[in-house]
């Protein structure tokens, strides 16, 4: 049941002007500028953050087989505390036969709690097993795309499987058929953990691919000067490219360069693991054991490879601003409106849209004051 109608006044994150916003039934009914209103004492209003890649959060691993309802609810609430009104629960590469069970379990939890998890992202198992591309994903569990498997999982998720990341060069023609089938089901296909050529990427775009997953990561340290994934993706017609703005996955100069080259195609993701919003120590990502230091850097204990991040979504906007000098307003769209667009969702301060938004202060330091989901206050 939606809360009663209400009106609030806050500063538009895009223009800084005061807005009077009427909300009814969880929807923005009317948004009007009030230029004569004194805006200095008003909080800023911005769309709720939208993360396409949450592996875990707040001490909870979404890839674990023993996930409980209480743990899932805790994870969702911790994401509310960090400005995240929508997220995709992300399942990394695992044995093929195990996906059906974990998706059914997550979908049951998602329906029972009806919070901010809007569906699922499978990062694997259709990735490149090459040493430079695989990251911490287990190559022995990787395989070629399978359309009948896709259909089975889509049904198991009750249509809430929303995104799959794959490496198309593993079997190009099969991948193109897989992308077309996924697109027909309303799934977004992302490319990633891949060494695909520009020609293959372009063919995937024509087939319906929407995104590159965390560019600059899952990439060999030594690559050809001109024929490499960074240039292939930048030169491609992929609509969107995600980056992890934690200052650890991509150094500041590289992050700045990629932002400049990609422009409004950039979206932000956290790639968060259980250690996000949790103390340093040892954690698991599925069956992968990770060590997290006091600076929040997460590495696989056995190899030293980066294994996801401990980034909190609200912080990510302002870290990206620090790394690039680009306004937080621009980065806020990169972490809200544009990720939603990858899934075909209209998300933002617009009449008729779902009223899911953050109220924040910027001075003396950025702080989240409140988060609303469909017109209902969910934090604090």
Tab-separated table of C-alpha atoms in Angstrom:
chain	number	residue	atom	x	y	z
A	1	UNK	CA	0.000	0.000	0.000
A	2	UNK	CA	1.368	3.415	-0.977
A	3	UNK	CA	1.604	6.169	1.618
A	4	UNK	CA	-0.729	9.124	1.514
A	5	UNK	CA	-0.026	11.971	-0.847
A	6	UNK	CA	2.568	14.515	0.216
A	7	UNK	CA	4.495	17.516	-1.052
A	8	UNK	CA	8.140	18.316	-0.483
A	9	UNK	CA	10.425	21.176	-1.436
A	10	UNK	CA	14.085	20.534	-2.218
A	11	UNK	CA	16.924	21.729	-4.473
A	12	UNK	CA	17.152	20.144	-7.910
A	13	UNK	CA	20.499	18.329	-8.193
A	14	UNK	CA	20.719	19.380	-11.853
A	15	UNK	CA	20.034	23.111	-11.617
A	16	UNK	CA	20.238	23.979	-7.926
A	17	UNK	CA	16.786	25.580	-8.159
A	18	UNK	CA	14.084	24.846	-5.585
A	19	UNK	CA	11.466	22.323	-6.668
A	20	UNK	CA	8.016	21.751	-5.227
A	21	UNK	CA	7.238	18.079	-5.766
A	22	UNK	CA	3.845	16.440	-5.317
A	23	UNK	CA	3.889	12.661	-4.833
A	24	UNK	CA	0.902	10.357	-4.886
A	25	UNK	CA	0.762	6.568	-5.099
A	26	UNK	CA	4.543	6.396	-5.260
A	27	UNK	CA	4.652	8.522	-8.433
A	28	UNK	CA	5.806	12.087	-9.132
A	29	UNK	CA	2.505	13.790	-9.949
A	30	UNK	CA	3.764	17.357	-10.286
A	31	UNK	CA	7.222	18.950	-10.255
A	32	UNK	CA	7.371	22.743	-10.341
A	33	UNK	CA	10.284	25.146	-10.080
A	34	UNK	CA	9.988	27.740	-7.306
A	35	UNK	CA	12.653	30.301	-8.258
A	36	UNK	CA	11.737	32.721	-5.485
A	37	UNK	CA	12.164	30.138	-2.760
A	38	UNK	CA	15.319	30.508	-0.630
A	39	UNK	CA	17.194	27.367	-1.574
A	40	UNK	CA	20.208	27.575	0.750
A	41	UNK	CA	18.473	25.836	3.623
A	42	UNK	CA	16.933	23.129	1.447
A	43	UNK	CA	18.327	19.615	0.965
A	44	UNK	CA	19.309	18.500	-2.519
A	45	UNK	CA	17.057	15.983	-4.236
A	46	UNK	CA	18.392	13.443	-6.735
A	47	UNK	CA	17.220	10.080	-8.137
A	48	UNK	CA	17.982	7.026	-6.032
A	49	UNK	CA	21.252	5.359	-6.969
A	50	UNK	CA	20.948	2.364	-9.297
A	51	UNK	CA	23.687	-0.298	-9.117
A	52	UNK	CA	23.837	-3.036	-11.760
A	53	UNK	CA	26.521	-5.048	-9.962
A	54	UNK	CA	26.124	-5.987	-6.299
A	55	UNK	CA	27.804	-9.294	-5.395
A	56	UNK	CA	27.362	-8.698	-1.678
A	57	UNK	CA	27.170	-5.899	0.882
A	58	UNK	CA	27.141	-5.231	4.609
A	59	UNK	CA	28.818	-8.534	5.480
A	60	UNK	CA	26.432	-10.576	3.300
A	61	UNK	CA	27.535	-12.596	0.245
A	62	UNK	CA	24.817	-13.025	-2.387
A	63	UNK	CA	26.837	-15.854	-3.941
A	64	UNK	CA	26.809	-18.020	-0.835
A	65	UNK	CA	24.696	-21.163	-0.729
A	66	UNK	CA	23.561	-20.576	2.871
A	67	UNK	CA	22.035	-17.102	2.360
A	68	UNK	CA	19.113	-16.495	4.738
A	69	UNK	CA	16.128	-14.177	4.523
A	70	UNK	CA	17.507	-12.126	7.403
A	71	UNK	CA	20.848	-11.695	5.651
A	72	UNK	CA	19.210	-10.672	2.392
A	73	UNK	CA	17.078	-8.099	4.200
A	74	UNK	CA	20.165	-6.744	5.996
A	75	UNK	CA	21.972	-6.342	2.663
A	76	UNK	CA	19.012	-4.455	1.176
A	77	UNK	CA	18.762	-2.177	4.211
A	78	UNK	CA	22.504	-1.434	4.157
A	79	UNK	CA	22.169	-0.433	0.513
A	80	UNK	CA	19.273	1.871	1.471
A	81	UNK	CA	21.628	3.507	3.977
A	82	UNK	CA	24.017	4.194	1.110
A	83	UNK	CA	21.505	5.767	-1.276
A	84	UNK	CA	20.822	2.703	-3.426
A	85	UNK	CA	17.141	2.486	-4.358
A	86	UNK	CA	17.611	-0.188	-7.036
A	87	UNK	CA	20.184	-2.921	-7.582
A	88	UNK	CA	20.815	-6.156	-9.434
A	89	UNK	CA	21.942	-9.087	-7.297
A	90	UNK	CA	24.992	-10.342	-9.178
A	91	UNK	CA	25.961	-13.999	-9.405
A	92	UNK	CA	29.495	-14.724	-10.562
A	93	UNK	CA	30.789	-17.778	-12.416
A	94	UNK	CA	29.825	-21.043	-10.699
A	95	UNK	CA	29.039	-24.619	-11.806
A	96	UNK	CA	26.412	-24.490	-14.546
A	97	UNK	CA	23.948	-26.771	-12.785
A	98	UNK	CA	23.971	-24.613	-9.634
A	99	UNK	CA	22.519	-21.452	-11.216
A	100	UNK	CA	18.954	-22.718	-11.253
A	101	UNK	CA	18.858	-23.288	-7.504
A	102	UNK	CA	20.472	-20.012	-6.469
A	103	UNK	CA	18.274	-17.970	-8.815
A	104	UNK	CA	15.092	-19.599	-7.533
A	105	UNK	CA	16.194	-18.934	-3.958
A	106	UNK	CA	17.072	-15.286	-4.631
A	107	UNK	CA	13.824	-14.693	-6.504
A	108	UNK	CA	11.842	-16.103	-3.568
A	109	UNK	CA	13.669	-13.764	-1.173
A	110	UNK	CA	13.238	-10.831	-3.529
A	111	UNK	CA	9.473	-11.353	-3.714
A	112	UNK	CA	9.037	-11.932	0.020
A	113	UNK	CA	10.864	-8.741	0.983
A	114	UNK	CA	9.971	-6.486	-1.953
A	115	UNK	CA	12.742	-3.973	-1.224
A	116	UNK	CA	15.378	-2.580	-3.613
A	117	UNK	CA	16.519	-5.728	-5.438
A	118	UNK	CA	14.863	-5.494	-8.849
A	119	UNK	CA	16.423	-8.579	-10.429
A	120	UNK	CA	19.602	-10.430	-11.280
A	121	UNK	CA	22.842	-10.015	-13.211
A	122	UNK	CA	24.834	-13.100	-14.174
A	123	UNK	CA	28.513	-12.235	-14.537
A	124	UNK	CA	29.449	-15.551	-16.076
A	125	UNK	CA	29.744	-18.401	-16.814
A	126	UNK	CA	30.220	-17.327	-20.454
A	127	UNK	CA	33.509	-15.480	-19.897
A	128	UNK	CA	37.011	-15.799	-21.299
A	129	UNK	CA	39.176	-18.218	-19.276
A	130	UNK	CA	42.382	-16.457	-20.362
A	131	UNK	CA	44.637	-15.395	-17.513
A	132	UNK	CA	44.266	-11.692	-18.282
A	133	UNK	CA	40.470	-11.753	-18.549
A	134	UNK	CA	39.201	-14.148	-15.938
A	135	UNK	CA	39.869	-12.069	-12.804
A	136	UNK	CA	38.971	-14.255	-9.796
A	137	UNK	CA	36.367	-16.237	-11.775
A	138	UNK	CA	37.108	-19.961	-11.967
A	139	UNK	CA	38.004	-20.947	-15.564
A	140	UNK	CA	36.974	-24.579	-14.991
A	141	UNK	CA	33.359	-23.405	-14.576
A	142	UNK	CA	33.303	-21.294	-17.725
A	143	UNK	CA	31.477	-22.511	-20.810
A	144	UNK	CA	29.974	-21.432	-24.124
A	145	UNK	CA	26.604	-19.645	-24.321
A	146	UNK	CA	23.582	-21.941	-24.222
A	147	UNK	CA	20.190	-20.586	-25.346
A	148	UNK	CA	18.113	-23.391	-23.791
A	149	UNK	CA	19.868	-22.737	-20.464
A	150	UNK	CA	19.049	-19.028	-20.796
A	151	UNK	CA	15.354	-19.797	-21.317
A	152	UNK	CA	15.301	-22.143	-18.320
A	153	UNK	CA	16.906	-19.574	-16.027
A	154	UNK	CA	14.681	-16.777	-17.275
A	155	UNK	CA	11.636	-18.844	-16.303
A	156	UNK	CA	13.199	-19.806	-12.954
A	157	UNK	CA	13.709	-16.116	-12.149
A	158	UNK	CA	10.082	-15.421	-13.137
A	159	UNK	CA	11.342	-12.972	-15.730
A	160	UNK	CA	13.581	-11.096	-13.311
A	161	UNK	CA	16.882	-12.154	-14.816
A	162	UNK	CA	17.788	-8.708	-16.162
A	163	UNK	CA	21.397	-8.818	-17.362
A	164	UNK	CA	24.149	-11.252	-18.392
A	165	UNK	CA	27.815	-10.458	-18.987
A	166	UNK	CA	29.564	-12.616	-21.588
A	167	UNK	CA	32.757	-12.779	-23.660
A	168	UNK	CA	31.515	-13.137	-27.249
A	169	UNK	CA	34.798	-14.202	-28.856
A	170	UNK	CA	34.608	-17.619	-27.160
A	171	UNK	CA	32.101	-18.683	-29.823
A	172	UNK	CA	31.010	-15.707	-31.901
A	173	UNK	CA	28.045	-17.047	-33.873
A	174	UNK	CA	26.524	-18.740	-30.828
A	175	UNK	CA	27.055	-15.553	-28.822
A	176	UNK	CA	25.254	-13.465	-31.435
A	177	UNK	CA	22.266	-15.821	-31.387
A	178	UNK	CA	22.333	-15.760	-27.584
A	179	UNK	CA	22.351	-11.933	-27.540
A	180	UNK	CA	19.422	-11.759	-29.963
A	181	UNK	CA	17.432	-14.239	-27.871
A	182	UNK	CA	18.220	-12.361	-24.645
A	183	UNK	CA	17.210	-9.086	-26.257
A	184	UNK	CA	13.891	-10.607	-27.338
A	185	UNK	CA	13.256	-11.587	-23.699
A	186	UNK	CA	14.026	-8.064	-22.487
A	187	UNK	CA	17.420	-8.933	-20.983
A	188	UNK	CA	20.366	-6.561	-21.293
A	189	UNK	CA	23.532	-8.217	-22.536
A	190	UNK	CA	26.834	-6.793	-21.345
A	191	UNK	CA	30.184	-7.753	-22.784
A	192	UNK	CA	33.125	-8.212	-20.451
A	193	UNK	CA	35.953	-10.423	-19.157
A	194	UNK	CA	36.761	-10.510	-22.840
A	195	UNK	CA	39.384	-9.857	-25.519
A	196	UNK	CA	36.873	-9.354	-28.329
A	197	UNK	CA	37.947	-7.530	-31.472
A	198	UNK	CA	36.298	-4.285	-32.544
A	199	UNK	CA	34.518	-6.174	-35.335
A	200	UNK	CA	33.061	-8.721	-32.906
A	201	UNK	CA	31.964	-5.985	-30.476
A	202	UNK	CA	30.216	-4.146	-33.301
A	203	UNK	CA	28.430	-7.332	-34.361
A	204	UNK	CA	27.252	-7.745	-30.765
A	205	UNK	CA	25.939	-4.171	-30.707
A	206	UNK	CA	23.926	-4.866	-33.863
A	207	UNK	CA	22.580	-8.031	-32.187
A	208	UNK	CA	21.490	-5.992	-29.165
A	209	UNK	CA	24.381	-5.746	-26.662
A	210	UNK	CA	24.008	-2.701	-24.388
A	211	UNK	CA	27.034	-2.420	-22.097
A	212	UNK	CA	30.653	-3.234	-21.348
A	213	UNK	CA	31.173	-4.483	-17.798
A	214	UNK	CA	33.847	-2.636	-15.729
A	215	UNK	CA	36.176	-1.520	-18.508
A	216	UNK	CA	39.835	-1.469	-17.498
A	217	UNK	CA	39.455	-4.502	-15.252
A	218	UNK	CA	39.604	-8.190	-16.170
A	219	UNK	CA	42.251	-7.008	-18.621
A	220	UNK	CA	45.791	-8.262	-19.175
A	221	UNK	CA	48.538	-5.990	-17.823
A	222	UNK	CA	50.344	-6.255	-21.173
A	223	UNK	CA	48.328	-5.484	-24.298
A	224	UNK	CA	49.149	-4.507	-27.904
A	225	UNK	CA	49.637	-0.784	-28.408
A	226	UNK	CA	46.695	-0.244	-30.757
A	227	UNK	CA	44.789	-3.534	-31.054
A	228	UNK	CA	43.433	-3.773	-27.507
A	229	UNK	CA	40.168	-3.900	-25.583
A	230	UNK	CA	40.371	-0.352	-24.251
A	231	UNK	CA	40.505	1.157	-27.744
A	232	UNK	CA	38.093	-1.404	-29.203
A	233	UNK	CA	35.422	-0.542	-26.641
A	234	UNK	CA	35.965	3.215	-26.846
A	235	UNK	CA	35.732	3.082	-30.655
A	236	UNK	CA	32.671	0.824	-30.614
A	237	UNK	CA	29.017	1.819	-30.711
A	238	UNK	CA	28.191	0.175	-27.386
A	239	UNK	CA	25.622	2.487	-25.764
A	240	UNK	CA	27.104	2.232	-22.254
A	241	UNK	CA	30.346	1.313	-20.500
A	242	UNK	CA	30.657	0.771	-16.748
A	243	UNK	CA	33.560	1.828	-14.544
A	244	UNK	CA	34.306	1.093	-10.872
A	245	UNK	CA	35.013	4.447	-9.141
A	246	UNK	CA	36.850	3.223	-6.043
A	247	UNK	CA	40.320	4.552	-6.918
A	248	UNK	CA	41.696	1.000	-6.627
A	249	UNK	CA	40.411	-0.773	-9.727
A	250	UNK	CA	41.364	2.069	-12.068
A	251	UNK	CA	44.080	4.629	-11.187
A	252	UNK	CA	43.038	8.287	-11.228
A	253	UNK	CA	44.731	9.255	-14.512
A	254	UNK	CA	43.295	6.234	-16.338
A	255	UNK	CA	39.846	6.870	-14.857
A	256	UNK	CA	40.030	10.486	-15.997
A	257	UNK	CA	41.144	9.454	-19.509
A	258	UNK	CA	38.391	6.856	-19.881
A	259	UNK	CA	35.780	9.336	-18.676
A	260	UNK	CA	36.963	11.910	-21.193
A	261	UNK	CA	36.962	9.387	-24.042
A	262	UNK	CA	33.588	7.798	-23.255
A	263	UNK	CA	31.614	10.889	-22.199
A	264	UNK	CA	27.916	10.257	-21.460
A	265	UNK	CA	28.266	6.555	-22.224
A	266	UNK	CA	29.861	6.067	-18.791
A	267	UNK	CA	27.897	4.476	-15.979
A	268	UNK	CA	29.144	3.647	-12.495
A	269	UNK	CA	28.933	0.307	-10.692
A	270	UNK	CA	30.366	-0.688	-7.337
A	271	UNK	CA	31.046	-4.396	-8.027
A	272	UNK	CA	30.584	-4.562	-4.245
A	273	UNK	CA	31.306	-7.695	-2.235
A	274	UNK	CA	30.277	-8.679	1.303
A	275	UNK	CA	33.085	-6.545	2.759
A	276	UNK	CA	31.453	-3.304	1.534
A	277	UNK	CA	30.072	-1.393	4.559
A	278	UNK	CA	31.807	-3.957	6.771
A	279	UNK	CA	35.160	-4.161	8.632
A	280	UNK	CA	38.469	-5.305	7.141
A	281	UNK	CA	39.117	-9.042	7.312
A	282	UNK	CA	38.494	-12.262	5.413
A	283	UNK	CA	35.366	-12.752	3.308
A	284	UNK	CA	33.975	-15.108	0.693
A	285	UNK	CA	32.635	-14.402	-2.779
A	286	UNK	CA	30.924	-17.699	-3.431
A	287	UNK	CA	33.753	-20.199	-2.983
A	288	UNK	CA	36.494	-17.614	-3.452
A	289	UNK	CA	38.291	-16.520	-0.290
A	290	UNK	CA	39.157	-12.821	-0.191
A	291	UNK	CA	41.297	-10.716	2.091
A	292	UNK	CA	40.305	-7.086	2.682
A	293	UNK	CA	42.880	-4.655	4.069
A	294	UNK	CA	42.323	-1.529	6.152
A	295	UNK	CA	42.128	0.596	2.987
A	296	UNK	CA	39.260	-1.518	1.670
A	297	UNK	CA	41.236	-3.280	-1.059
A	298	UNK	CA	39.874	-6.792	-1.657
A	299	UNK	CA	42.164	-9.451	-3.123
A	300	UNK	CA	41.924	-13.189	-3.606
A	301	UNK	CA	44.039	-14.846	-0.914
A	302	UNK	CA	45.536	-17.456	-3.236
A	303	UNK	CA	46.471	-15.197	-6.180
A	304	UNK	CA	46.434	-11.552	-5.049
A	305	UNK	CA	43.997	-10.660	-7.848
A	306	UNK	CA	41.417	-7.954	-7.198
A	307	UNK	CA	38.130	-9.540	-6.165
A	308	UNK	CA	35.341	-6.990	-6.341
A	309	UNK	CA	35.246	-3.790	-4.309
A	310	UNK	CA	34.219	-2.430	-0.930
A	311	UNK	CA	32.816	0.749	-2.445
A	312	UNK	CA	29.571	2.157	-1.049
A	313	UNK	CA	27.310	3.628	-3.766
A	314	UNK	CA	26.814	7.074	-2.216
A	315	UNK	CA	30.577	7.444	-1.808
A	316	UNK	CA	31.152	6.360	-5.410
A	317	UNK	CA	29.626	9.531	-6.850
A	318	UNK	CA	31.998	11.758	-4.921
A	319	UNK	CA	35.078	9.581	-5.418
A	320	UNK	CA	34.420	9.824	-9.175
A	321	UNK	CA	34.224	13.606	-8.809
A	322	UNK	CA	37.568	13.644	-6.970
A	323	UNK	CA	39.219	11.391	-9.565
A	324	UNK	CA	38.131	13.508	-12.532
A	325	UNK	CA	37.166	17.007	-11.429
A	326	UNK	CA	33.808	16.464	-13.161
A	327	UNK	CA	30.790	17.707	-11.183
A	328	UNK	CA	29.017	15.325	-8.811
A	329	UNK	CA	25.795	16.178	-10.679
A	330	UNK	CA	27.119	14.547	-13.830
A	331	UNK	CA	28.332	11.531	-11.892
A	332	UNK	CA	25.018	11.234	-10.108
A	333	UNK	CA	23.312	10.636	-13.462
A	334	UNK	CA	26.035	8.091	-14.267
A	335	UNK	CA	25.010	6.187	-11.146
A	336	UNK	CA	21.241	6.544	-11.414
A	337	UNK	CA	19.544	7.626	-14.635
A	338	UNK	CA	21.970	5.991	-17.087
A	339	UNK	CA	22.222	2.560	-15.399
A	340	UNK	CA	18.433	2.442	-15.294
A	341	UNK	CA	18.390	3.203	-19.017
A	342	UNK	CA	20.529	0.105	-19.655
A	343	UNK	CA	17.516	-1.893	-18.443
A	344	UNK	CA	15.020	0.276	-20.310
A	345	UNK	CA	13.772	1.956	-17.123
A	346	UNK	CA	12.891	5.667	-16.935
A	347	UNK	CA	14.391	6.808	-13.649
A	348	UNK	CA	14.723	10.419	-12.621
A	349	UNK	CA	12.992	13.558	-11.421
A	350	UNK	CA	10.223	13.619	-13.981
A	351	UNK	CA	6.446	13.705	-13.702
A	352	UNK	CA	5.016	10.222	-14.109
A	353	UNK	CA	8.174	8.448	-12.945
A	354	UNK	CA	8.476	6.336	-9.819
A	355	UNK	CA	9.254	8.600	-6.839
A	356	UNK	CA	12.476	6.942	-5.660
A	357	UNK	CA	14.961	9.590	-4.577
A	358	UNK	CA	17.705	10.720	-2.224
A	359	UNK	CA	17.762	13.843	-0.074
A	360	UNK	CA	21.318	14.930	0.654
A	361	UNK	CA	23.529	17.692	1.982
A	362	UNK	CA	26.853	18.667	0.456
A	363	UNK	CA	28.426	20.818	3.175
A	364	UNK	CA	30.583	20.473	5.145
A	365	UNK	CA	30.792	17.043	3.485
A	366	UNK	CA	28.347	15.017	1.373
A	367	UNK	CA	25.868	13.106	3.527
A	368	UNK	CA	22.698	11.199	2.754
A	369	UNK	CA	19.764	12.583	4.761
A	370	UNK	CA	16.990	10.323	3.479
A	371	UNK	CA	16.071	7.768	0.834
A	372	UNK	CA	12.566	7.255	-0.520
A	373	UNK	CA	11.439	4.218	-2.512
A	374	UNK	CA	8.210	4.617	-4.494
A	375	UNK	CA	7.238	7.525	-2.273
A	376	UNK	CA	7.918	5.656	0.973
A	377	UNK	CA	10.745	6.685	3.300
A	378	UNK	CA	13.082	3.707	3.714
A	379	UNK	CA	16.063	5.489	5.304
A	380	UNK	CA	16.481	6.534	8.027
